[in-house]
Amino acid sequence: FQAEDGIRDSSVTGVQTCALPILRRLPHESLRDLARRGHLVRYKANSQVITQGQTGHEIFVVLDGRLEAYIHSNGRKERRLTLATLHSGDIFGEIGIEGAQRSASVCTVSPTLCAMVTQDAVAQQRNSDNRLQELLTQTANQRNRENTLLMAQTLFNDIYSRMVDLLMSLAVEHSSRTMVIPERITHQEIANRLGCSREMVSRLLKDLEKGQYISRRSDMALMLHPPLPVAW
């Protein structure tokens, strides 16, 4: 497979011939048809897929793996704010598909497989499939709502409150008194989602651990022991 930014594992391969079992996992027929029009692209973990400010003429359908969409500062010390985590069945790159500048960057968190679909192929499907345009519009509207909520939280809530909200949203019930975040998340990933420094996240988590509000399992999964303090 061939990835952008010079990352190569082997040659680009047509989706239709190599990924039929993966395509069946996609939740929408129009999404499956769109992926069939593209090429398989495999990315290693921590690979840059698209870059904020650059132009592009492709849209991506996530088939497997995990990615992050984020915006970043242009200062000497880059600061990230994660906008969304992308998984199988998600689309990205639709905003800049007609040559506009990309509004955000996207990088992989784990090894990832995508279908990369060109602008011309998207246009061809739009001509014969009205549901595709509905799907793209719904995706854009959902992203706008999520980004508006994220900006409001960033502006009006303190970092500790936002961190607690994030941890609770990622956790699932483990017992009557504890919750667990099954997917391991690093201090840096939390900081990126909050738009703050890793050091600040580490200090807050250390204080919560001292207060026995959180702990780590042997597999390093984060355990929560609610209720967590409303302020710190």
Coordinates of C-alpha atoms in Angstrom, one line a residue:
F1 CA 0.0 0.0 0.0
Q2 CA 1.1 3.6 -0.5
A3 CA 0.4 6.4 2.0
E4 CA 0.7 10.1 1.6
D5 CA 3.8 12.1 2.8
G6 CA 6.2 9.4 1.4
I7 CA 5.2 6.7 3.8
R8 CA 5.1 3.4 1.8
D9 CA 4.4 -0.2 2.6
S10 CA 3.7 -1.4 -1.0
S11 CA 1.6 -0.3 -3.9
V12 CA -1.9 1.3 -3.9
T13 CA -4.6 -1.3 -4.4
G14 CA -8.2 -1.0 -5.6
V15 CA -10.7 -1.3 -2.7
Q16 CA -13.1 -3.5 -4.6
T17 CA -10.7 -6.3 -5.2
C18 CA -9.1 -6.4 -1.7
A19 CA -11.4 -5.2 1.0
L20 CA -14.9 -6.7 0.5
P21 CA -15.1 -8.1 4.1
I22 CA -14.1 -4.6 5.5
L23 CA -16.6 -2.8 3.3
R24 CA -19.4 -4.9 4.8
R25 CA -18.7 -3.3 8.1
L26 CA -19.5 0.2 6.8
P27 CA -22.9 1.4 8.1
H28 CA -24.3 3.0 5.0
E29 CA -24.7 1.6 1.4
S30 CA -23.7 5.0 -0.1
L31 CA -20.6 4.9 2.0
R32 CA -19.7 1.4 0.8
D33 CA -20.3 2.5 -2.8
L34 CA -18.0 5.6 -2.2
A35 CA -15.2 3.4 -0.7
R36 CA -15.4 1.0 -3.7
R37 CA -14.5 4.0 -6.0
G38 CA -11.3 4.7 -4.1
H39 CA -8.0 3.0 -3.5
L40 CA -6.8 1.4 -0.3
V41 CA -4.2 3.4 1.6
R42 CA -2.5 2.0 4.6
Y43 CA -0.9 4.3 7.2
K44 CA 1.5 3.5 10.0
A45 CA 0.7 4.9 13.5
N46 CA 1.5 8.6 14.0
S47 CA 1.4 9.3 10.2
Q48 CA 0.2 12.7 8.9
V49 CA -2.7 12.1 6.5
I50 CA -3.8 15.7 5.7
T51 CA -2.4 19.0 6.9
Q52 CA -4.2 22.1 8.0
G53 CA -3.9 24.9 5.4
Q54 CA -2.9 22.6 2.5
T55 CA -5.2 22.0 -0.5
G56 CA -6.6 18.7 -1.5
H57 CA -8.8 16.9 -4.0
E58 CA -9.5 13.7 -2.1
I59 CA -12.0 12.4 0.5
F60 CA -11.2 9.5 2.9
V61 CA -13.4 6.7 4.2
V62 CA -11.9 5.1 7.4
L63 CA -12.1 1.3 7.0
D64 CA -10.0 0.3 10.1
G65 CA -7.9 2.0 12.7
R66 CA -8.1 5.3 14.6
L67 CA -7.2 8.9 13.7
E68 CA -7.4 12.3 15.2
A69 CA -8.6 15.5 13.5
Y70 CA -7.1 18.6 15.1
I71 CA -6.2 22.2 14.7
H72 CA -2.8 23.6 15.9
S73 CA -1.2 26.9 16.8
N74 CA 1.6 28.4 14.6
G75 CA 3.8 29.5 17.5
R76 CA 7.3 28.4 18.4
K77 CA 5.8 25.7 20.7
E78 CA 2.9 24.0 18.9
R79 CA -0.3 23.5 20.8
R80 CA -3.0 21.1 19.5
L81 CA -6.7 21.0 20.1
T82 CA -8.3 17.7 19.0
L83 CA -11.6 18.2 17.3
A84 CA -12.6 14.6 16.8
T85 CA -11.5 11.0 17.0
L86 CA -12.2 9.1 13.8
H87 CA -12.9 5.3 13.5
S88 CA -14.2 2.8 11.0
G89 CA -17.2 4.3 9.0
D90 CA -16.1 7.9 9.4
I91 CA -15.4 10.3 6.5
F92 CA -12.9 13.1 6.5
G93 CA -11.5 15.5 4.0
E94 CA -14.9 16.5 2.6
I95 CA -14.5 20.2 3.3
G96 CA -11.4 20.7 1.1
I97 CA -12.3 18.2 -1.6
E98 CA -12.9 20.9 -4.3
G99 CA -9.5 22.5 -3.8
A100 CA -10.2 24.6 -0.7
Q101 CA -7.6 24.8 2.1
R102 CA -7.9 22.0 4.6
S103 CA -9.5 23.4 7.8
A104 CA -7.8 20.9 10.1
S105 CA -5.1 18.3 10.2
V106 CA -5.6 14.6 10.5
C107 CA -3.1 12.1 11.8
T108 CA -3.3 8.4 12.7
V109 CA -3.2 7.2 16.3
S110 CA -2.9 3.5 15.4
P111 CA -2.2 1.6 12.1
T112 CA -5.0 2.7 9.8
L113 CA -6.6 1.6 6.6
C114 CA -8.6 4.1 4.5
A115 CA -10.2 4.3 1.1
M116 CA -8.9 7.4 -0.7
V117 CA -11.5 8.7 -3.2
T118 CA -10.7 11.4 -5.8
Q119 CA -12.9 14.5 -6.4
D120 CA -13.9 13.2 -9.8
A121 CA -15.1 9.8 -8.3
V122 CA -17.1 11.6 -5.7
A123 CA -18.7 13.8 -8.4
Q124 CA -19.6 10.7 -10.4
Q125 CA -21.4 9.1 -7.5
R126 CA -23.2 12.4 -6.6
N127 CA -24.7 12.4 -10.0
S128 CA -26.4 9.0 -9.5
D129 CA -26.8 8.8 -5.7
N130 CA -28.7 11.6 -3.9
R131 CA -28.1 9.7 -0.6
L132 CA -24.4 10.5 -0.8
Q133 CA -25.0 14.2 -0.7
E134 CA -27.3 13.7 2.2
L135 CA -24.6 11.7 4.0
L136 CA -22.0 14.4 3.4
T137 CA -24.3 17.1 4.5
Q138 CA -25.2 15.3 7.7
T139 CA -21.5 14.7 8.4
A140 CA -20.7 18.4 7.9
N141 CA -23.6 19.5 10.1
Q142 CA -22.6 17.0 12.9
R143 CA -19.0 18.3 12.8
N144 CA -20.2 21.9 13.0
R145 CA -22.4 21.1 16.1
E146 CA -19.5 19.2 17.8
N147 CA -17.0 22.0 17.0
T148 CA -19.4 24.7 18.3
L149 CA -19.8 22.8 21.6
L150 CA -16.1 22.2 21.8
M151 CA -15.3 25.9 21.3
A152 CA -18.0 26.9 23.9
Q153 CA -16.5 24.5 26.5
T154 CA -13.0 25.7 25.7
L155 CA -14.0 29.3 26.2
F156 CA -16.3 29.0 29.2
N157 CA -15.2 26.0 31.3
D158 CA -12.0 25.6 33.2
I159 CA -9.5 22.9 32.2
Y160 CA -10.3 20.7 35.2
S161 CA -14.0 20.6 34.5
R162 CA -13.4 19.8 30.9
M163 CA -11.0 17.0 31.8
V164 CA -13.5 15.4 34.1
D165 CA -16.2 15.6 31.4
L166 CA -13.8 14.0 29.0
L167 CA -12.8 11.1 31.3
M168 CA -16.5 10.4 32.2
S169 CA -17.4 10.4 28.5
L170 CA -14.7 7.8 27.7
A171 CA -15.5 5.6 30.7
V172 CA -17.8 2.6 31.0
E173 CA -19.3 1.0 34.1
H174 CA -17.0 -1.6 35.7
S175 CA -18.8 -2.2 39.0
S176 CA -21.3 -0.4 41.2
R177 CA -18.6 1.9 42.4
T178 CA -16.0 2.1 39.6
M179 CA -15.8 3.0 35.9
V180 CA -13.0 2.2 33.5
I181 CA -11.6 3.7 30.4
P182 CA -10.9 0.6 28.3
E183 CA -8.9 2.3 25.6
R184 CA -5.6 3.5 26.9
I185 CA -5.2 7.2 26.6
T186 CA -2.0 9.1 27.2
H187 CA -1.6 12.4 29.1
Q188 CA -0.6 14.0 25.8
E189 CA -3.8 12.8 24.1
I190 CA -5.8 14.2 27.0
A191 CA -3.9 17.5 26.7
N192 CA -4.6 17.6 23.0
R193 CA -8.3 17.2 23.5
L194 CA -8.3 19.9 26.1
G195 CA -6.0 22.3 24.3
C196 CA -3.6 22.6 27.3
S197 CA -0.1 21.3 28.2
R198 CA 0.7 17.7 29.1
E199 CA 2.3 18.9 32.3
M200 CA -1.0 20.4 33.5
V201 CA -2.9 17.2 32.8
S202 CA -0.2 15.2 34.6
R203 CA -0.6 17.5 37.7
L204 CA -4.4 17.2 37.8
L205 CA -4.3 13.4 37.4
K206 CA -1.7 13.0 40.0
D207 CA -3.8 15.1 42.5
L208 CA -6.9 12.9 41.7
E209 CA -4.8 9.8 42.2
K210 CA -3.6 11.1 45.6
G211 CA -7.3 11.7 46.5
Q212 CA -8.1 8.1 45.4
Y213 CA -10.6 9.4 42.8
I214 CA -8.7 7.6 40.0
S215 CA -6.2 4.6 39.9
R216 CA -4.5 2.4 37.3
R217 CA -5.1 -1.3 36.7
S218 CA -2.3 -3.7 36.1
D219 CA -2.9 -3.3 32.3
M220 CA -2.6 0.5 32.8
A221 CA -6.3 1.1 32.1
L222 CA -7.5 4.2 34.0
M223 CA -10.1 3.5 36.7
L224 CA -12.5 6.2 37.9
H225 CA -14.1 6.1 41.4
P226 CA -16.9 8.6 41.1
P227 CA -18.2 11.0 42.1
L228 CA -15.1 13.1 41.1
P229 CA -14.8 16.5 42.7
V230 CA -16.8 19.2 40.7
A231 CA -13.9 21.6 41.2
W232 CA -10.2 21.3 42.0

